[in-house]
mmCIF file of C-alpha atoms in Angstrom:
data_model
loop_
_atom_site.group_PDB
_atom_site.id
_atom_site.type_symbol
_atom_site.label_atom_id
_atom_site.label_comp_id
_atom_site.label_asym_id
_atom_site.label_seq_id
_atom_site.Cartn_x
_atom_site.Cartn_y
_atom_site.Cartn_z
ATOM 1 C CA UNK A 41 7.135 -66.464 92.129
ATOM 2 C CA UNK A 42 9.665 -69.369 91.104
ATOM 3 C CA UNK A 43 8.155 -72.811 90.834
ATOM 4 C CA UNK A 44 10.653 -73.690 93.842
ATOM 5 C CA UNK A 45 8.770 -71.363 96.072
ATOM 6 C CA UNK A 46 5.691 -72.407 95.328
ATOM 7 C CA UNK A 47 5.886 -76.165 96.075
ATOM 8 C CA UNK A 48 7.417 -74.784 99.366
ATOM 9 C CA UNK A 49 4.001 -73.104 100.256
ATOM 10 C CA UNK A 50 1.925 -76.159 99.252
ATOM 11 C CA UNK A 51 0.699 -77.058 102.032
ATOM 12 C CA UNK A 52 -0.750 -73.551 102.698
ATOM 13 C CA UNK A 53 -2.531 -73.621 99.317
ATOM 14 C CA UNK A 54 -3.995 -77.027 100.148
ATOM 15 C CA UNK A 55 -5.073 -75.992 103.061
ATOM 16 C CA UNK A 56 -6.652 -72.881 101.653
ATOM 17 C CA UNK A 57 -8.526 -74.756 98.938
ATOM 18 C CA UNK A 58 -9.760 -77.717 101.278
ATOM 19 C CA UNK A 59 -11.254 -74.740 103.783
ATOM 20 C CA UNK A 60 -12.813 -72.863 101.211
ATOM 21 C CA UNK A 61 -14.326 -75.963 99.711
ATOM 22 C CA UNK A 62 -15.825 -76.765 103.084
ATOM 23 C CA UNK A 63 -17.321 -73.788 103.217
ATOM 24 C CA UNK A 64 -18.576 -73.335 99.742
ATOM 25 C CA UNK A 65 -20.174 -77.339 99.784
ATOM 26 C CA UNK A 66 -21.901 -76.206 103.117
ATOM 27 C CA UNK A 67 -23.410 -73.037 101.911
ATOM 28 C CA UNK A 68 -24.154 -74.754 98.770
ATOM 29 C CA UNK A 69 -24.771 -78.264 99.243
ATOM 30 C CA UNK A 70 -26.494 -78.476 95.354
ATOM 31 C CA UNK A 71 -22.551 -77.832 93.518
ATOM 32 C CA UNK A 72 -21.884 -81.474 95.288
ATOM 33 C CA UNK A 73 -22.800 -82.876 91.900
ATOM 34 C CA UNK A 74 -21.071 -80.883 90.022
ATOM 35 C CA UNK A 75 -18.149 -81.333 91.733
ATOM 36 C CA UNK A 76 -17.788 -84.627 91.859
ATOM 37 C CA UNK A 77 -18.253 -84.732 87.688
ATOM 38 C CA UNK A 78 -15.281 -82.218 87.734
ATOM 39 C CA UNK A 79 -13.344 -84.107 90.152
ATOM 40 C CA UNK A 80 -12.157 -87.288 87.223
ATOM 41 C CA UNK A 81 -10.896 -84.955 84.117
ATOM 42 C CA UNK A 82 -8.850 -82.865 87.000
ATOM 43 C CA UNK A 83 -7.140 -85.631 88.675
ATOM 44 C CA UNK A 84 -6.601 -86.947 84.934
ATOM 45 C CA UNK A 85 -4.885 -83.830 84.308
ATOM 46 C CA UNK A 86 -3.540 -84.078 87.823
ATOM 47 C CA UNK A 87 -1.896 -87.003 87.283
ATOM 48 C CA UNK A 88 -0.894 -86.252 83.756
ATOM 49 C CA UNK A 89 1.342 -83.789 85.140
ATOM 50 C CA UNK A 90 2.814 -85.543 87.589
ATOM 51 C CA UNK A 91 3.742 -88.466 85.660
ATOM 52 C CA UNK A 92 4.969 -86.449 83.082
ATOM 53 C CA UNK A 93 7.925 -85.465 86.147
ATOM 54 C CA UNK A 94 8.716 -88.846 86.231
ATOM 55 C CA UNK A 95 11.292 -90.653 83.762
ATOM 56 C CA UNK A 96 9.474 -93.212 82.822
ATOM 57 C CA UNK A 97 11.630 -94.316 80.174
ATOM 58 C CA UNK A 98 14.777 -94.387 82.395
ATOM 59 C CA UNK A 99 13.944 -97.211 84.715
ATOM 60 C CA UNK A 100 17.317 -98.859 84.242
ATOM 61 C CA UNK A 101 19.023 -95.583 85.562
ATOM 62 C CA UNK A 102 18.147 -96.355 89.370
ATOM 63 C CA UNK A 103 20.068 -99.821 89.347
ATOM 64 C CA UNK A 104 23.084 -97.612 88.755
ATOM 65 C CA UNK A 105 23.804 -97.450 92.530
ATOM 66 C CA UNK A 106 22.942 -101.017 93.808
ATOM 67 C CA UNK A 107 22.670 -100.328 97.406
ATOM 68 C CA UNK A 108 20.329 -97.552 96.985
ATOM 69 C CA UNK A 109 18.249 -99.465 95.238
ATOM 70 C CA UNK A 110 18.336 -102.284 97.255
ATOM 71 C CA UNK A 111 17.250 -99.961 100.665
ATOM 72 C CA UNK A 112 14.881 -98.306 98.574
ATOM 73 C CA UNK A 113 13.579 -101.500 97.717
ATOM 74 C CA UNK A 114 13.910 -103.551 101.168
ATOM 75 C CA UNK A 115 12.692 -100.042 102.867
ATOM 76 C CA UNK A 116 9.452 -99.707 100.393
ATOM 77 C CA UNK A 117 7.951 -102.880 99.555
ATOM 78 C CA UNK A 118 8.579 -104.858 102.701
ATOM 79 C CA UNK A 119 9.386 -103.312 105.275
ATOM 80 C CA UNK A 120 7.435 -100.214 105.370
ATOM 81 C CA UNK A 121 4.468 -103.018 104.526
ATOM 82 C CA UNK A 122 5.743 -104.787 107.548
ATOM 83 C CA UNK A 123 4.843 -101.696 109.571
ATOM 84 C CA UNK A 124 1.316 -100.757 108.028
ATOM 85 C CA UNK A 125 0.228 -104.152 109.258
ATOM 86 C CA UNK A 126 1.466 -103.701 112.670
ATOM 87 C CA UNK A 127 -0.961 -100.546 112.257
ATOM 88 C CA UNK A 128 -4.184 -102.509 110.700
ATOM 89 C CA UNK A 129 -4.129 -104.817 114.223
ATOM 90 C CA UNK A 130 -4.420 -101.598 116.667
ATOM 91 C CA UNK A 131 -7.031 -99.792 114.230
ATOM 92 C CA UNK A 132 -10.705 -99.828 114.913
ATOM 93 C CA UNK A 133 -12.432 -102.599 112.510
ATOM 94 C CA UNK A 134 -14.000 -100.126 110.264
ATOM 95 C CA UNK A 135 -13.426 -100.983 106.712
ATOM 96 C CA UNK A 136 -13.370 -97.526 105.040
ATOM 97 C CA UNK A 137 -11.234 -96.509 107.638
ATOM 98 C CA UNK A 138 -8.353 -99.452 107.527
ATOM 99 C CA UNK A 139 -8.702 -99.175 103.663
ATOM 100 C CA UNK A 140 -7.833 -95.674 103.240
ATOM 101 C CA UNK A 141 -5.082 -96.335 105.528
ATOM 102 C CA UNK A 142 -3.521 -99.336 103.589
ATOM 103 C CA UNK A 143 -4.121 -97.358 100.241
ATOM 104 C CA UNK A 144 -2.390 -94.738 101.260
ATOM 105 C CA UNK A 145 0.847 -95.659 103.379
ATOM 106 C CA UNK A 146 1.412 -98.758 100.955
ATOM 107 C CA UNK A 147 2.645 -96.962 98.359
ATOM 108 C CA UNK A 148 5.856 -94.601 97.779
ATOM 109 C CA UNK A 149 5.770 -91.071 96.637
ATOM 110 C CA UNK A 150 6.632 -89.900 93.528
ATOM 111 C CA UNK A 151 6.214 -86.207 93.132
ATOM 112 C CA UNK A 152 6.897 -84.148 95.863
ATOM 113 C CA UNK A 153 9.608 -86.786 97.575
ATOM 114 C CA UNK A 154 12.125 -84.993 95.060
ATOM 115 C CA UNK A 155 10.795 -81.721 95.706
ATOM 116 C CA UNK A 156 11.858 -82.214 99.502
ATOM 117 C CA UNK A 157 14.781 -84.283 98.790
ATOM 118 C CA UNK A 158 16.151 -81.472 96.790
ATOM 119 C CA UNK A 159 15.125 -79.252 100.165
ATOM 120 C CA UNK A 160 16.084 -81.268 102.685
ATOM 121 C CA UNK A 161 19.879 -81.990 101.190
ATOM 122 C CA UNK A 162 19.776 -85.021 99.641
ATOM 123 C CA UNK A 163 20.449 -86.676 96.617
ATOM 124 C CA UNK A 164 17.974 -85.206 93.721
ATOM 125 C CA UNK A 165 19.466 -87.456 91.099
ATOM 126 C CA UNK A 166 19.298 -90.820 92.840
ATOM 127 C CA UNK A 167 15.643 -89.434 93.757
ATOM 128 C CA UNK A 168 14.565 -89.100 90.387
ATOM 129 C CA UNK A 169 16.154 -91.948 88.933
ATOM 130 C CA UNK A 170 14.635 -94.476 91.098
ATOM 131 C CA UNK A 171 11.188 -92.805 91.201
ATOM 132 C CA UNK A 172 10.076 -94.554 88.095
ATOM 133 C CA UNK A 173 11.021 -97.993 89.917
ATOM 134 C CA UNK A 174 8.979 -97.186 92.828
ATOM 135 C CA UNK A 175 5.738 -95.866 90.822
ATOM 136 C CA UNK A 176 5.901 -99.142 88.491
ATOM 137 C CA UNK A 177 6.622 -101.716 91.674
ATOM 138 C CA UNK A 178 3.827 -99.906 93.781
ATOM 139 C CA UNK A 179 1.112 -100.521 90.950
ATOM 140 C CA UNK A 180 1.922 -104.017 90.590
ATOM 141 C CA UNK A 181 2.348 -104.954 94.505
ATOM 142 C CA UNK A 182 -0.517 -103.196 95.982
ATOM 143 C CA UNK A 183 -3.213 -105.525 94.849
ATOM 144 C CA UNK A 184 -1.393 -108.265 96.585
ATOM 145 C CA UNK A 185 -1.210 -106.297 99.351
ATOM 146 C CA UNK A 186 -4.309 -105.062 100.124
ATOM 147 C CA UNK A 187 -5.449 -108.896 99.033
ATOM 148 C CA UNK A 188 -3.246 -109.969 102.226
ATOM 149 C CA UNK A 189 -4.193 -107.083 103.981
ATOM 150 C CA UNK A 190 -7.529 -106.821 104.429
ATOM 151 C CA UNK A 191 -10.354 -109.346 105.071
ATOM 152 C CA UNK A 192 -12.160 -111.428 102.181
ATOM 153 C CA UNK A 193 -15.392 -110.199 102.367
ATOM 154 C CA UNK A 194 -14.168 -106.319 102.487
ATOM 155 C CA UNK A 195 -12.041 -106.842 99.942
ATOM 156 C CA UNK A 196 -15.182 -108.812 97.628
ATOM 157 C CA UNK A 197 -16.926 -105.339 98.479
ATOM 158 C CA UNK A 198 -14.824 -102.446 98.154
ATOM 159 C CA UNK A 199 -12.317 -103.629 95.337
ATOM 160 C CA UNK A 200 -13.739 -106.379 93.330
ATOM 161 C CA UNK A 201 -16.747 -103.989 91.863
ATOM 162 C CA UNK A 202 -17.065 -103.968 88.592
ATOM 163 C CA UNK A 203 -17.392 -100.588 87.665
ATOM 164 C CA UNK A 204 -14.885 -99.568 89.921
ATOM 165 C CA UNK A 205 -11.587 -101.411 88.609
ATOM 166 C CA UNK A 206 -12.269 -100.413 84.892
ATOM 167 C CA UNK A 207 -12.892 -96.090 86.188
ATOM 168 C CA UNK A 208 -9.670 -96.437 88.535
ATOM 169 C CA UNK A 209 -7.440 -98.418 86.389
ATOM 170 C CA UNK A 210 -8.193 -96.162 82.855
ATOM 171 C CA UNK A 211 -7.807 -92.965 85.193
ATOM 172 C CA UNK A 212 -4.176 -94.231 85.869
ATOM 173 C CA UNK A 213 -3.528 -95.773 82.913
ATOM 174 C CA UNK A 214 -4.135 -93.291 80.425
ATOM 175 C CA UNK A 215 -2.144 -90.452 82.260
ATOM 176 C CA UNK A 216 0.542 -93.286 82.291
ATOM 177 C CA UNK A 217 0.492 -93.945 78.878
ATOM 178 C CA UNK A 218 0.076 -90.207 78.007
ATOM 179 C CA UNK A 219 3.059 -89.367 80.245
ATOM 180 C CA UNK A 220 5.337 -91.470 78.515
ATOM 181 C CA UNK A 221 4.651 -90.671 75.129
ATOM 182 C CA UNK A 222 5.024 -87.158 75.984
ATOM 183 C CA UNK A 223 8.392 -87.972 77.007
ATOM 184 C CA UNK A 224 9.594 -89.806 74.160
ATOM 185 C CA UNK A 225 8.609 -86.679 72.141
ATOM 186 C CA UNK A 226 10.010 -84.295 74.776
ATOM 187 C CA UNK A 227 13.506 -86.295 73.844
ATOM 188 C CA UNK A 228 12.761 -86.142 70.167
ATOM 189 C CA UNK A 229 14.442 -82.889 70.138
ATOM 190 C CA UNK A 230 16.270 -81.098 72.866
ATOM 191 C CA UNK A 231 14.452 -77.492 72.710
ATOM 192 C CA UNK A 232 11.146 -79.431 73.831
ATOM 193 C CA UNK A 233 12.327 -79.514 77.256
ATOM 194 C CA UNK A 234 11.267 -76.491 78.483
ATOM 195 C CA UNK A 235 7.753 -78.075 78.004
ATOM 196 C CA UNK A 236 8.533 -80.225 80.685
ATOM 197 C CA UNK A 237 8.993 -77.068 82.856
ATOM 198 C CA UNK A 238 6.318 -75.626 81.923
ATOM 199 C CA UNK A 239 4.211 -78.304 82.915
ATOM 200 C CA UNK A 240 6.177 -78.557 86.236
ATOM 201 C CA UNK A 241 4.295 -75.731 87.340
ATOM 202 C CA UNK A 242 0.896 -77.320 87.284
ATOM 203 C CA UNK A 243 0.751 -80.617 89.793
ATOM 204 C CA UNK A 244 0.880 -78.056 92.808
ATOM 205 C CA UNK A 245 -2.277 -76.008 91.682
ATOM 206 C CA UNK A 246 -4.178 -78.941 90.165
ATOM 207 C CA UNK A 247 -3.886 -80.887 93.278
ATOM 208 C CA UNK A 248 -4.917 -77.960 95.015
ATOM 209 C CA UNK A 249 -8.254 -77.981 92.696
ATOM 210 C CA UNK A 250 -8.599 -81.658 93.451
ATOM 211 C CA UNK A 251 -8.559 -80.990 97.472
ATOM 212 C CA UNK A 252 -11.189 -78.073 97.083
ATOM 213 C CA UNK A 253 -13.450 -80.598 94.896
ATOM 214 C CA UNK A 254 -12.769 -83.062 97.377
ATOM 215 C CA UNK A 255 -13.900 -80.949 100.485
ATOM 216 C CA UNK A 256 -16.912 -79.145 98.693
ATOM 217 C CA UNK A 257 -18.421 -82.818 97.427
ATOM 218 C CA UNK A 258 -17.761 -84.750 100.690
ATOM 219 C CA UNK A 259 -18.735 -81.915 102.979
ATOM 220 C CA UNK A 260 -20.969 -83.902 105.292
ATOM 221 C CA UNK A 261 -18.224 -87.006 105.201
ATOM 222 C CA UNK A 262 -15.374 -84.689 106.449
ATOM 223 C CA UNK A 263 -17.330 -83.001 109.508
ATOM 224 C CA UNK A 264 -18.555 -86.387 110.391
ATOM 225 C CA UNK A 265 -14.950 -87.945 109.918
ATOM 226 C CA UNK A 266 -13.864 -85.921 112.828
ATOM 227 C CA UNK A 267 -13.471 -88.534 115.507
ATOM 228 C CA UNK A 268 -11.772 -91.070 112.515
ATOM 229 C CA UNK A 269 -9.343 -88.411 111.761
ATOM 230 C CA UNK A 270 -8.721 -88.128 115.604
ATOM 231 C CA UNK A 271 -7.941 -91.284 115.397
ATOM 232 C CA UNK A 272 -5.779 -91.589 112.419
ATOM 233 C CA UNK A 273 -3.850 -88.432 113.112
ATOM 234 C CA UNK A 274 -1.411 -90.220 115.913
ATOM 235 C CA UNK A 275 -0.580 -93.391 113.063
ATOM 236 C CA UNK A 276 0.328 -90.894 110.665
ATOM 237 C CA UNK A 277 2.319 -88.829 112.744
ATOM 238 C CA UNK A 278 4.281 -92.136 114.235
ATOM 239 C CA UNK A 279 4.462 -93.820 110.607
ATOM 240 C CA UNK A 280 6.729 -90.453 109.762
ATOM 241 C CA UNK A 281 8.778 -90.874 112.957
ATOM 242 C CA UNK A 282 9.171 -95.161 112.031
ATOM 243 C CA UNK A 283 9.895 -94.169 108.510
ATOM 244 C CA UNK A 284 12.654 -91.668 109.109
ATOM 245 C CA UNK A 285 14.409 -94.237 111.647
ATOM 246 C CA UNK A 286 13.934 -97.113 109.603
ATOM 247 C CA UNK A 287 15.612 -95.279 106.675
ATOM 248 C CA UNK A 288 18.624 -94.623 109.193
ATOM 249 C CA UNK A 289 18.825 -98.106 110.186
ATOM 250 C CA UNK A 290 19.233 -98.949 106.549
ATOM 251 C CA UNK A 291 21.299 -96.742 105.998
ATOM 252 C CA UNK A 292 23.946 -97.675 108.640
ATOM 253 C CA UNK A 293 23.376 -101.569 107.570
ATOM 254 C CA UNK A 294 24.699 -100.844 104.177
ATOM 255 C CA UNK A 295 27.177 -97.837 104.657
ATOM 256 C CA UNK A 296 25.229 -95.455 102.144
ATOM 257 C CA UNK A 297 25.866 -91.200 102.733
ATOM 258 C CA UNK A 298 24.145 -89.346 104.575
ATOM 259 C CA UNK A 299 22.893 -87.397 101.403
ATOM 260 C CA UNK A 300 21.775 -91.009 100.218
ATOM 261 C CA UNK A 301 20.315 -91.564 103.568
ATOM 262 C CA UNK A 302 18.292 -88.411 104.055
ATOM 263 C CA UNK A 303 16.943 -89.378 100.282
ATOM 264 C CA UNK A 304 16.226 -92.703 101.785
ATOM 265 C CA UNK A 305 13.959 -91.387 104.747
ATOM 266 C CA UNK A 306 12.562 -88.924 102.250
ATOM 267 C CA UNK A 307 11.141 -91.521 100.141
ATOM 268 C CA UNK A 308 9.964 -94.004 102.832
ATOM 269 C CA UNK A 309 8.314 -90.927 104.970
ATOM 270 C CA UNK A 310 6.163 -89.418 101.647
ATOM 271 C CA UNK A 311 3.494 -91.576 100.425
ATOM 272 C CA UNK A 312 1.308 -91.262 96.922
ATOM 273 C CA UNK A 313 -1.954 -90.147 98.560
ATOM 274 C CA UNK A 314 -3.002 -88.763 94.798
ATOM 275 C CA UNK A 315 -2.035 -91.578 92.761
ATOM 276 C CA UNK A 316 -4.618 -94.156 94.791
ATOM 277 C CA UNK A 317 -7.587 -91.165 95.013
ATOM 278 C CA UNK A 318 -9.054 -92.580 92.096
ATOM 279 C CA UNK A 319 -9.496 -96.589 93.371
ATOM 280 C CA UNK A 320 -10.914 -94.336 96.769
ATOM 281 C CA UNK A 321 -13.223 -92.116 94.701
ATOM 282 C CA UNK A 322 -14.238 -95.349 92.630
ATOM 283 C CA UNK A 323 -15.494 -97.042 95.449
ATOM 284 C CA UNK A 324 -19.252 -97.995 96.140
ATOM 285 C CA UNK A 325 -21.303 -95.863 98.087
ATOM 286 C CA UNK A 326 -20.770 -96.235 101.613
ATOM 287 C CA UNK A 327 -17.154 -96.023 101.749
ATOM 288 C CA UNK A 328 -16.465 -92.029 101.258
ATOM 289 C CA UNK A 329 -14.622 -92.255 104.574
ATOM 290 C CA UNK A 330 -11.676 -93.581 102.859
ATOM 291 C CA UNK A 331 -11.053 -90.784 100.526
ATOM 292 C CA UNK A 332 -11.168 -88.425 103.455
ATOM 293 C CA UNK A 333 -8.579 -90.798 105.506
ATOM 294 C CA UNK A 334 -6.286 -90.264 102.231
ATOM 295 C CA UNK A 335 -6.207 -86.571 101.690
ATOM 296 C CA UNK A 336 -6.157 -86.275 105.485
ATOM 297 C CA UNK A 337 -2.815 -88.540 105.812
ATOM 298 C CA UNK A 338 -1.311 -86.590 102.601
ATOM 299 C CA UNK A 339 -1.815 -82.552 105.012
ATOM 300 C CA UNK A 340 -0.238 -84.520 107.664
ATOM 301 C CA UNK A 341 2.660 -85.761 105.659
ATOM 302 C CA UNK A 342 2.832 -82.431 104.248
ATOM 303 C CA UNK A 343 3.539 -80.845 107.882
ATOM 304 C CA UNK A 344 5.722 -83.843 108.425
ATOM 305 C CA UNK A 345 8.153 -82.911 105.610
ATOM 306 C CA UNK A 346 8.280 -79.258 106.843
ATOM 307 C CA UNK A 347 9.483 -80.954 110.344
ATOM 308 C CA UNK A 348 11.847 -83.363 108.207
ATOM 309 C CA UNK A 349 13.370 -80.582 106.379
ATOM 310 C CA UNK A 350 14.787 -79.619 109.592
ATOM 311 C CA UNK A 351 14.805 -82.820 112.053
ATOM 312 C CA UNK A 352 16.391 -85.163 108.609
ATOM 313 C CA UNK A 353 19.606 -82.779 107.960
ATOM 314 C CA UNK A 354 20.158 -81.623 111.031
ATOM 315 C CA UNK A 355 19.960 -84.188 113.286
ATOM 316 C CA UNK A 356 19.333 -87.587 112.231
ATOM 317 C CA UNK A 357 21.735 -87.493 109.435
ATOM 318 C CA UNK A 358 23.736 -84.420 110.448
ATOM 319 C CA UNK A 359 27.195 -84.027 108.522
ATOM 320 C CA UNK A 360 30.150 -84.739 110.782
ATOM 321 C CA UNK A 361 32.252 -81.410 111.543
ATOM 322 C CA UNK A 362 34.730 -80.772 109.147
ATOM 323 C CA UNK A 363 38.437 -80.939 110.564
ATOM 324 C CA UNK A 364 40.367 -77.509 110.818
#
């Protein structure tokens, strides 16, 4: 199996793992403990290997073509956070529920967006270099977000704990730091690139780990979550559709390709569900409904990109005919 045709099946491994999590967690409600102690050093790792993907010493490379970056930017960070708030006003007022919502549509993919940009015919290399802009804008702005977002007093009591900030933060944060010392000695010499490849390979099965741990831990939350996800399921399905024509608007406004603009809509439609797991997970008790909300949204997206694949260069960014 290439490493291509796995991150095509994701979505059928996730689902596999999150299934047979259910059903191990319901036969076996004790390993709920355990689980959730396995659950941190795996997303570490998770996120380890995911950041490692990302050039994080490159940043300058994305402002390289101006207008991309600009309707990445514009696209991203306000209006995309334009739309999410249209969403908060017609969602029920249940704070786990709106939370997971904000935490998870606020903030840009950076894993598989390349994956399906490289799929879906669009511009891998303006993907990749402006994926480290994205991951660095999206940890600074979504504080201030969620802080205009979301009411005081839920705000006070979901993100202003103090043993949450410290867990979520260092979970990041080290993987970060990790990631980008890795790459400095991954460019030390150029025969320590295939490392890099060879750790390709693992975001798609740890994530995989991280949805079974997930399922088998929060058993009870997820079959209670049923109506919520009923509810949820219709905003994450429109965001996609929003998302895919907003990139196209941008994309006419500033004359960019259409293998720039299917890139575009690629990166506005896929969100970073695993990057904000571990402010979810970190929250007090009482508010597991917002991790479910969050790996919920990312099987959705998932589906979505399988329907983008096809809708993106085919239709809303379909190549003119070439002349005979």
């Amino acid at each position: 199996m290439s490493r291509l045709t796995l991150e095509r099946q994701q979505v059928w491994i996730y689902l596999a793992a999150i299934v047979c999590g259910l059903a191990l967690g319901s036969v076996a409600p004790n390993v709920a403990p355990r689980f959730e102690t396995l659950l941190w050093p795996v997303l570490a790792a998770l996120l380890y290997t995911t950041f490692v993907q990302v050039p994080l010493l490159h940043v300058r490379d994305a402002f390289r073509d101006r207008r991309f970056v600009l309707a990445t930017l514009l696209g991203n960070f306000v209006l995309i956070p334009l739309v999410v708030w249209l969403i908060l006003q017609w969602l029920p007022v249940d704070p786990a529920l709106r939370l997971g919502v904000l935490l998870v549509l606020l903030v840009p993919c950076t894993d598989w967006f390349i994956t399906f940009t490289q799929l879906g015919r669009g511009n891998t290399a303006r993907a990749i270099a402006v994926t480290p802009l994205n991951l660095l804008l999206q940890l600074l702005l979504l504080p201030l977000y969620l802080w205009l977002m979301l009411p005081a007093a839920d705000f006070s009591a979901a993100l202003k704990t103090e043993e949450m900030l410290p867990a979520a933060l260092a979970l990041i944060g080290l993987p970060l730091v990790a990631a980008a010392l890795t790459e400095r000695w991954f460019e030390a010499k150029t025969e320590r690139a295939v490392w890099r490849e060879r750790l390709g390979w693992w975001p798609v099965p740890l994530l995989a780990v991280v949805v079974f741990l997930i399922a088998g831990a929060q058993v009870g939350t997820v079959l209670d979550a049923g109506p919520v996800l009923l509810t949820v399921l219709p905003v994450f399905v429109g965001f996609l559709l929003v998302a895919a024509l907003l990139a196209l608007g941008l994309t006419q406004w500033l004359r960019l390709p259409l293998e720039v603009g299917r890139t575009l809509a690629f990166s506005l439609g896929t969100r970073n569900s695993f990057v904000v797991l571990p402010f979810a997970l970190a929250l007090p008790a009482g508010w597991e409904t917002t991790v479910v909300v969050i790996v919920f949204q990312s099987l959705v997206e998932l589906f979505g990109m399988v329907f983008y694949l096809r809708w993106l260069p085919h239709r809303l960014f379909k190549s003119p005919p070439v002349a005979v």
